PDB file of C-alpha atoms in Angstrom:
ATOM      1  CA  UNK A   4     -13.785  14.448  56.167  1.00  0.00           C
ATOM      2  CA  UNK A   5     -16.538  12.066  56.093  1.00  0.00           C
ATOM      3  CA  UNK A   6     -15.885   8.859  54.464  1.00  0.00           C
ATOM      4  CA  UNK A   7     -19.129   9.449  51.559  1.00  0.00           C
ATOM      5  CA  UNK A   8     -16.597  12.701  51.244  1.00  0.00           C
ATOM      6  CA  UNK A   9     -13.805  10.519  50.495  1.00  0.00           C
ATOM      7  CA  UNK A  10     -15.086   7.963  48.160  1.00  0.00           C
ATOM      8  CA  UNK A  11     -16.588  11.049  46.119  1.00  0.00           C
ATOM      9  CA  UNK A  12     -13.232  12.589  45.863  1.00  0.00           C
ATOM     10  CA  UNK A  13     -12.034   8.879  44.946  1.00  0.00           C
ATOM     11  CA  UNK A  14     -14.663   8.955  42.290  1.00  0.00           C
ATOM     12  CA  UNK A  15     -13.725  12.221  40.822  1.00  0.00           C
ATOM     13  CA  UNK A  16     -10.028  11.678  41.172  1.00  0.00           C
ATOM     14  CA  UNK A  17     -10.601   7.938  39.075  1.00  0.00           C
ATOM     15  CA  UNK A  18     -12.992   9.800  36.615  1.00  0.00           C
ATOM     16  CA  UNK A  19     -10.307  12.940  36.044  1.00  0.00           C
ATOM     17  CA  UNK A  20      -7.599   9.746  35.177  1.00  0.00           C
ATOM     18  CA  UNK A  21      -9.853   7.750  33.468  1.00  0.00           C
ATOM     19  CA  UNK A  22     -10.695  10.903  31.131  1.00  0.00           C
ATOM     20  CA  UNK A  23      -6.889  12.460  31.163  1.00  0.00           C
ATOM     21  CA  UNK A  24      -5.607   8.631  29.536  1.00  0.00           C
ATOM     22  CA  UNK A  25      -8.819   9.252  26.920  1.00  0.00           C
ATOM     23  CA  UNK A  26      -7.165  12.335  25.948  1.00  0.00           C
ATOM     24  CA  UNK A  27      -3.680  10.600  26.069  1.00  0.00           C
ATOM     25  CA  UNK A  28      -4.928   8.372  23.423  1.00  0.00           C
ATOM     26  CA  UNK A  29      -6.940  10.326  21.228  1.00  0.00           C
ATOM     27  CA  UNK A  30      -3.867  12.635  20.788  1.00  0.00           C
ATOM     28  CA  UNK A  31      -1.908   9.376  20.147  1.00  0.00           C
ATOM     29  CA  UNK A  32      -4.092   8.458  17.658  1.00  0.00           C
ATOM     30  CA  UNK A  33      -4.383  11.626  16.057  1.00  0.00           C
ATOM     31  CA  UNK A  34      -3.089  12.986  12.818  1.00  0.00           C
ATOM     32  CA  UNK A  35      -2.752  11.763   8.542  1.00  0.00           C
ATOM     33  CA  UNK A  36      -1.558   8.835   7.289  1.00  0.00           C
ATOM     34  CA  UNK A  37       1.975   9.026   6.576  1.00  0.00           C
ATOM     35  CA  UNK A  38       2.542   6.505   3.609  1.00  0.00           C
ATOM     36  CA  UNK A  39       0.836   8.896   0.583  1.00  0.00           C
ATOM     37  CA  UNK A  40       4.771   9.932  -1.162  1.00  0.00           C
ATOM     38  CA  UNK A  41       5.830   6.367  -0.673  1.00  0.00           C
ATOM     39  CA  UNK A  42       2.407   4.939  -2.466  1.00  0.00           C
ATOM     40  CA  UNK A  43       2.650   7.504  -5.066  1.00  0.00           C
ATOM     41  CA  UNK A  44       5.882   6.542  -6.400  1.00  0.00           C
ATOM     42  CA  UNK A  45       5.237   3.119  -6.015  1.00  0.00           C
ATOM     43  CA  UNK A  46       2.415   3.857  -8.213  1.00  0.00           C
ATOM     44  CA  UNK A  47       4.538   5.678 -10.956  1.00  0.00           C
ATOM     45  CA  UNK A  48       7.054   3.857 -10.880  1.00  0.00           C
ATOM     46  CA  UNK A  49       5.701   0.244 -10.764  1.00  0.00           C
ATOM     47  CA  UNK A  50       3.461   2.089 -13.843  1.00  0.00           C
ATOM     48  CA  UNK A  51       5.949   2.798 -16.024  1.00  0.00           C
ATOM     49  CA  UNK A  52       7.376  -0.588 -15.520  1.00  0.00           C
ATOM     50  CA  UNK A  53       4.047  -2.251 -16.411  1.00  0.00           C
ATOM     51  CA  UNK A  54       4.299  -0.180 -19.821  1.00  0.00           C
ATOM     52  CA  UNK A  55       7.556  -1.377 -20.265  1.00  0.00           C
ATOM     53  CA  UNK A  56       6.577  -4.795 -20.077  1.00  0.00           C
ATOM     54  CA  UNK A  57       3.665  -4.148 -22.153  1.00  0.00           C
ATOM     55  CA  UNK A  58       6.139  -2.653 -25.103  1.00  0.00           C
ATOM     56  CA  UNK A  59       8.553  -5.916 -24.779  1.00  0.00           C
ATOM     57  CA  UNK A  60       5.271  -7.921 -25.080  1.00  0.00           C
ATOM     58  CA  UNK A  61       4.322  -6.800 -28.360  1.00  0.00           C
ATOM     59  CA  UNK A  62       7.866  -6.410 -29.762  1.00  0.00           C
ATOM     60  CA  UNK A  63       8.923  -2.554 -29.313  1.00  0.00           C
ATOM     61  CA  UNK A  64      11.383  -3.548 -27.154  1.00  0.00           C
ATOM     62  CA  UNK A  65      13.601  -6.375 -27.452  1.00  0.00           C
ATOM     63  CA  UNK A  66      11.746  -9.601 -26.135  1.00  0.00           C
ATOM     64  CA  UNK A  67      14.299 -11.007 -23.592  1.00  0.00           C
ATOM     65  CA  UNK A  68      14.319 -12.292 -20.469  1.00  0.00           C
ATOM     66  CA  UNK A  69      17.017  -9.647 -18.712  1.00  0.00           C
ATOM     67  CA  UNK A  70      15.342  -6.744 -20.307  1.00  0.00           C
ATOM     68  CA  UNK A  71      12.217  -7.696 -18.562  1.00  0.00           C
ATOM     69  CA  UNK A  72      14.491  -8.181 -15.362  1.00  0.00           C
ATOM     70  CA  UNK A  73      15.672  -5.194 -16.204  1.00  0.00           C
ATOM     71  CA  UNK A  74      12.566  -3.285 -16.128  1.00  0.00           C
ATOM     72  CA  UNK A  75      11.470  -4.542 -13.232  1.00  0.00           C
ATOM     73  CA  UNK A  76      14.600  -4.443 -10.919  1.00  0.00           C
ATOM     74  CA  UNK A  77      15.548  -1.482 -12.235  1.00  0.00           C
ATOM     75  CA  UNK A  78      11.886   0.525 -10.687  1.00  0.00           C
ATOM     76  CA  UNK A  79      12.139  -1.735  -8.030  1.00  0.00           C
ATOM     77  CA  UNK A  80      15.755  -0.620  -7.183  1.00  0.00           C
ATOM     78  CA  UNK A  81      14.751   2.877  -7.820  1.00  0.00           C
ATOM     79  CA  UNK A  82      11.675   2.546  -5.695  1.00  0.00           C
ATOM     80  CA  UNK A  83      13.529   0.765  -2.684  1.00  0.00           C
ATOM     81  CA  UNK A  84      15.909   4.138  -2.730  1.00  0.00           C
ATOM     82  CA  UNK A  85      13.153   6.116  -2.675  1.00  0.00           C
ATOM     83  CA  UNK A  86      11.575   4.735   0.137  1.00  0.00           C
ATOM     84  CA  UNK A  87      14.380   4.636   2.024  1.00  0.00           C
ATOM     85  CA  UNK A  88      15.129   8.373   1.907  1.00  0.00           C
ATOM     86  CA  UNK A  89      10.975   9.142   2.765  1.00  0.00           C
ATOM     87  CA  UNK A  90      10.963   6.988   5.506  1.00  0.00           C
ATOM     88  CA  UNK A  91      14.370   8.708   6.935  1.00  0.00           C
ATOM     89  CA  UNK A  92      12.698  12.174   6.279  1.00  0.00           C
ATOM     90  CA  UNK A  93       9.953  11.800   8.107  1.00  0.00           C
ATOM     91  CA  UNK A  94       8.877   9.816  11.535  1.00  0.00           C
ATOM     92  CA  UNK A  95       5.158   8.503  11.865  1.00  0.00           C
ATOM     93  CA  UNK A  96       4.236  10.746  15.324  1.00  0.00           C
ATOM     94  CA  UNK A  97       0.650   9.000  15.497  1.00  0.00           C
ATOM     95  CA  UNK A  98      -0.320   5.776  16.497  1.00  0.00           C
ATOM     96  CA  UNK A  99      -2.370   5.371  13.652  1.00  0.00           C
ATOM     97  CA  UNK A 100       0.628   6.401  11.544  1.00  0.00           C
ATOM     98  CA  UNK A 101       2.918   3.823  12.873  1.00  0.00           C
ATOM     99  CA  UNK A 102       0.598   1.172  12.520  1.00  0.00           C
ATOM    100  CA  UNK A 103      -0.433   2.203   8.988  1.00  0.00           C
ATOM    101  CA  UNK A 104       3.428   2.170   7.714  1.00  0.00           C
ATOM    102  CA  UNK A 105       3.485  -1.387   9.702  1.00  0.00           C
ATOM    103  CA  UNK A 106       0.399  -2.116   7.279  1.00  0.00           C
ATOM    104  CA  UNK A 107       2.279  -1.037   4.378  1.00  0.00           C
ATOM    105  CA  UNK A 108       5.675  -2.568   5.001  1.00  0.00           C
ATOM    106  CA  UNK A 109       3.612  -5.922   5.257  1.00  0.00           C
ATOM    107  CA  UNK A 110       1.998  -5.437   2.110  1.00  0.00           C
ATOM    108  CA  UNK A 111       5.647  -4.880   0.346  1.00  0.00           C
ATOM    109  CA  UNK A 112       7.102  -8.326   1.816  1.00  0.00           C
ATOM    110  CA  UNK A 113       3.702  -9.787   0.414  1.00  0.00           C
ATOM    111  CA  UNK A 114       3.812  -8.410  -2.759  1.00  0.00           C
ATOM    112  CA  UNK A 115       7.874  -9.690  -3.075  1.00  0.00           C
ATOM    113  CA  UNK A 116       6.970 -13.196  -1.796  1.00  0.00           C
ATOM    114  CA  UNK A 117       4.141 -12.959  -4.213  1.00  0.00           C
ATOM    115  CA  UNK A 118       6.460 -11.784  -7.017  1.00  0.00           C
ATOM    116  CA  UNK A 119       9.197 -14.856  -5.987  1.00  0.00           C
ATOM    117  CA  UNK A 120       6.621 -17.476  -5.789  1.00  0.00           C
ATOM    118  CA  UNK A 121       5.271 -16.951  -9.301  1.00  0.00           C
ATOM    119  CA  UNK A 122       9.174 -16.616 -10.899  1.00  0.00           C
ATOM    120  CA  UNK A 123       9.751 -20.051  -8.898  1.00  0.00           C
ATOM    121  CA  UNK A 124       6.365 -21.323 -10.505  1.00  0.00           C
ATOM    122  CA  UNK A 125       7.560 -20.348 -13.797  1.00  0.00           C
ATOM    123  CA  UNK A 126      10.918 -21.845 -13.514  1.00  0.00           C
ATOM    124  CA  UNK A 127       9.748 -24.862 -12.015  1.00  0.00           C
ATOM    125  CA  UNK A 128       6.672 -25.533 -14.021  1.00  0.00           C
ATOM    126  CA  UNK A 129       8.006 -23.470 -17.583  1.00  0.00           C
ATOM    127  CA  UNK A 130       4.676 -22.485 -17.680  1.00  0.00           C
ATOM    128  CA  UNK A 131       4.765 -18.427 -18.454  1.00  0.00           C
ATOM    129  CA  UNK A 132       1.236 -18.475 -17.980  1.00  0.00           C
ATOM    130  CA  UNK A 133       1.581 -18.054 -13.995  1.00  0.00           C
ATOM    131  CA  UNK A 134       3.191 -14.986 -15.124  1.00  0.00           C
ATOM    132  CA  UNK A 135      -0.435 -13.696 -15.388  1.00  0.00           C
ATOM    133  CA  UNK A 136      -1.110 -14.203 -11.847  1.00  0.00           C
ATOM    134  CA  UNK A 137       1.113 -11.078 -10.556  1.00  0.00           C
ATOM    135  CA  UNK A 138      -0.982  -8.158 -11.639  1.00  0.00           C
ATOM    136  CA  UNK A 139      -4.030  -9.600  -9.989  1.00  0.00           C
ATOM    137  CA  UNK A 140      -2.311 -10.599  -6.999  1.00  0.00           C
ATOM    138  CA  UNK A 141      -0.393  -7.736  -6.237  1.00  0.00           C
ATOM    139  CA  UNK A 142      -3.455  -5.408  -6.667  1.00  0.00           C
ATOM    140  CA  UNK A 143      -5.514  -7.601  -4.056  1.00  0.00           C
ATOM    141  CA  UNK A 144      -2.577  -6.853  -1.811  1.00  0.00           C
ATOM    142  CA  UNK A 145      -3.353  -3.069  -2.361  1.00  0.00           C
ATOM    143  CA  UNK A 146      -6.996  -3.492  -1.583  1.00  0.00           C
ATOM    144  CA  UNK A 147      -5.837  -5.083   1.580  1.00  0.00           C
ATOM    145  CA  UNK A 148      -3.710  -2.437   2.723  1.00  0.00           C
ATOM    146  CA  UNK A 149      -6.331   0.325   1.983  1.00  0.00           C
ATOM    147  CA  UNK A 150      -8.922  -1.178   3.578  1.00  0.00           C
ATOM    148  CA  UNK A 151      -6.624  -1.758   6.511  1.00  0.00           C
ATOM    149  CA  UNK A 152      -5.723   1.870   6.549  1.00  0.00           C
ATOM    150  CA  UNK A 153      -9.523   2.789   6.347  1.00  0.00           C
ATOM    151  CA  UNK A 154     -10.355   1.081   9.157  1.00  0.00           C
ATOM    152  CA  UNK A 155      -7.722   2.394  11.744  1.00  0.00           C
ATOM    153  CA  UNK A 156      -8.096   6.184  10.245  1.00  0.00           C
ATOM    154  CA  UNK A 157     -11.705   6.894   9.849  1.00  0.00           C
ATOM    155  CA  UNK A 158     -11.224   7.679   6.338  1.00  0.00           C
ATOM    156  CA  UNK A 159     -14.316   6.206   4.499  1.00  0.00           C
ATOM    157  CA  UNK A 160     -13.223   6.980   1.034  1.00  0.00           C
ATOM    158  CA  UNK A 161     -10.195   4.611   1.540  1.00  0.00           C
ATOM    159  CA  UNK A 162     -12.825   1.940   1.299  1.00  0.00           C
ATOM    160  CA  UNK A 163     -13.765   2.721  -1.914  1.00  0.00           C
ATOM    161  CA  UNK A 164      -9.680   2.615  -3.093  1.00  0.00           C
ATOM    162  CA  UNK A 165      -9.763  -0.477  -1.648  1.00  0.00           C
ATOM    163  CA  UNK A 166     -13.089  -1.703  -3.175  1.00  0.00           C
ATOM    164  CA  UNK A 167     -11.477  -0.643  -6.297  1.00  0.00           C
ATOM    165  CA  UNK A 168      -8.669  -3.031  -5.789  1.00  0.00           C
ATOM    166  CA  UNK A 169     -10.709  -5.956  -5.538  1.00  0.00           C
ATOM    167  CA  UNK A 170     -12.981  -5.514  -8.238  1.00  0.00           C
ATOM    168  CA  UNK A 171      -9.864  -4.485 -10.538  1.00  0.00           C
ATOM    169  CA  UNK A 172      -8.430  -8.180  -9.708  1.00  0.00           C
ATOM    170  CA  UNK A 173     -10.595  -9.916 -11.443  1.00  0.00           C
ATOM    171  CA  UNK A 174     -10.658  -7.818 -14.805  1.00  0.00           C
ATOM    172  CA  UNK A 175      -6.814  -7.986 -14.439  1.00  0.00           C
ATOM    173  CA  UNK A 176      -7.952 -11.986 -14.083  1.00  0.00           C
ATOM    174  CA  UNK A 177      -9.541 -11.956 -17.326  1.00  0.00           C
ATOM    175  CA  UNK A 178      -6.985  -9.881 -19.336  1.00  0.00           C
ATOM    176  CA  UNK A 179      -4.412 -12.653 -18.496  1.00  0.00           C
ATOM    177  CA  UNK A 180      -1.871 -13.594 -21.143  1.00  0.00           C
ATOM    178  CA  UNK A 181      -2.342 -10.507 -22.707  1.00  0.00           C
ATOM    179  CA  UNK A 182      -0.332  -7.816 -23.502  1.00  0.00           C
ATOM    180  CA  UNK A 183      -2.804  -5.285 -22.575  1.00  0.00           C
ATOM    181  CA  UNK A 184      -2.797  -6.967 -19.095  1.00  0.00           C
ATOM    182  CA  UNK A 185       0.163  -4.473 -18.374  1.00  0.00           C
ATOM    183  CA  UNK A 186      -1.401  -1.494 -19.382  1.00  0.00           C
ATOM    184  CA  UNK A 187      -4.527  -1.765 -17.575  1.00  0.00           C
ATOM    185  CA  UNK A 188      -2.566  -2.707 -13.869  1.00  0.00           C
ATOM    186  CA  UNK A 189      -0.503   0.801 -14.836  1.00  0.00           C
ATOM    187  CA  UNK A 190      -3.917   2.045 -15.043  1.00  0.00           C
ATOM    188  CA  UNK A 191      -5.113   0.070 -12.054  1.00  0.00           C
ATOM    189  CA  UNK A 192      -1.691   1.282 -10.386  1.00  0.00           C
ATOM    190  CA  UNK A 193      -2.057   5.293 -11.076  1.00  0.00           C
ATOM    191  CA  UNK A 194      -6.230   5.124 -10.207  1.00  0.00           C
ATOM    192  CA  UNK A 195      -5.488   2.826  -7.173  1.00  0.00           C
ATOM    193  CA  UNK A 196      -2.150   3.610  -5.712  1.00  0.00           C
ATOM    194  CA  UNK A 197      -1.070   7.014  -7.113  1.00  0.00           C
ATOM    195  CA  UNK A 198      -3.561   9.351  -6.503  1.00  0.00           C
ATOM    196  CA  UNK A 199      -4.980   8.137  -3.107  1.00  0.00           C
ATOM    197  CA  UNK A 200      -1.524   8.486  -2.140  1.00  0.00           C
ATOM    198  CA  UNK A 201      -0.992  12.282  -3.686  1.00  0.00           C
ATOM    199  CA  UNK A 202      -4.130  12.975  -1.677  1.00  0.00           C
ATOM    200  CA  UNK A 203      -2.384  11.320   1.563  1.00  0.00           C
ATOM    201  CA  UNK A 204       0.754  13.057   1.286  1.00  0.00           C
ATOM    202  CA  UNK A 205      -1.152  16.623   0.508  1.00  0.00           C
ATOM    203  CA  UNK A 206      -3.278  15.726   3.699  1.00  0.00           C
ATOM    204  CA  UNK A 207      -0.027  15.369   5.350  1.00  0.00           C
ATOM    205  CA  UNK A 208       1.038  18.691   4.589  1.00  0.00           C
ATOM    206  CA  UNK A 209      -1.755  20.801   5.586  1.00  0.00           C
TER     207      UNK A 209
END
C-alpha cells in the first residue's frame, strides 16, 4: 500500500470518528424537556397560595402572621413532596434534559434565598413594604430559567414565556402594596409557569 493510500484511509478512518462522536452527541442531546409536571404544579400550587394571600389581605381570611406562613409553607411543603416523587419517577436521559432540571433546581434555591432575604428585610427593617418585592422577583427568576431552557432546546416559543416573565415584573412592580398584587402573580404564575409546563410534560409524552 502506497503511503498517499494510507493517509487517505487515515483521512477516512478520522472523518468516520469525527462523524460517529457527531452522532454520539446529537443523540445525547436529543429529546423534551423534562421539568413541564414539576413547573405545572409549581404553578398551581404557588397560585392558589397567591389567592390565599390575596383573601388574608383584604380580610376574608384572618389577617395573621402564621396563617400567611401557613399558606405559604403549607404549598411549599406540598410542592417539595411533589417534586420529590416526579423527579424519582422519571430520569432526564438527554443532555439537554439534565442540564435543563440543573437550570431549574437553580432557579428554586434562587427563588428560596430570594424569599429568605426579603422575610430577613422585613424583620430587620419592619418595613412590610419589601414584602412587595417577592412577586416581581421570583417571576424574573422564571424568565431566567425559560430563557435558559430556550436556548439549550431549540424551542423558540420558550422565549416568548420568558419575555413574558420580564415584562410581567415590572407590572407586578407597580401593583406593589396591593392586594391585587397577589392575584395578578397567580395570573402571572398559571400564564407563565403552568401552561408552558402542561405543554412540556404533554411533549414529554408523545
Amino acid at each position: 500500500m502506497s503511503t498517499l493510500t494510507k493517509k487517505e484511509s487515515a483521512m477516512s478512518n478520522l472523518h468516520d470518528d469525527i462523524a460517529y462522536m457527531k452522532a454520539l452527541a446529537e443523540a445525547g442531546n436529543a429529546g423534551p424537556l423534562r421539568s413541564g409536571a414539576t413547573l405545572l404544579w409549581a404553578g398551581i400550587l404557588f397560585g392558589l397560595a397567591s389567592v390565599g394571600q390575596y383573601l388574608l389581605m383584604i380580610g376574608v381570611l384572618p389577617q395573621q402572621a402564621w396563617v400567611s406562613l401557613g399558606i405559604w409553607f403549607g404549598c411549599g411543603g406540598l410542592f417539595g413532596i411533589i417534586a420529590v416523587l416526579l423527579n424519582r419517577s422519571r430520569r432526564p436521559v438527554s443532555a439537554t434534559g439534565k442540564a435543563s432540571s440543573s437550570v431549574w433546581s437553580a432557579v428554586g434555591l434562587g427563588i428560596g434565598a430570594s424569599l429568605i432575604t426579603v422575610i430577613l428585610v422585613v424583620y430587620q427593617t419592619h418595613e412590610t413594604m419589601a414584602l412587595s418585592f417577592i412577586a416581581p422577583i421570583l417571576i424574573v427568576l422564571y424568565g431566567v430559567g425559560w430563557w435558559v431552557d430556550a436556548r439549550m432546546s431549540g424551542l423558540a416559543w420558550l422565549k416568548l414565556v420568558a419575555l413574558g416573565c420580564f415584562v410581567a415584573a415590572p407590572v407586578l412592580g407597580l401593583m406593589a402594596a396591593m392586594p391585587e398584587q397577589m392575584l395578578a402573580y397567580a395570573g402571572c404564575l398559571l400564564l407563565l409557569a403552568s401552561l408552558p409546563g402542561y405543554i412540556l410534560m404533554k411533549a414529554e409524552k408523545a
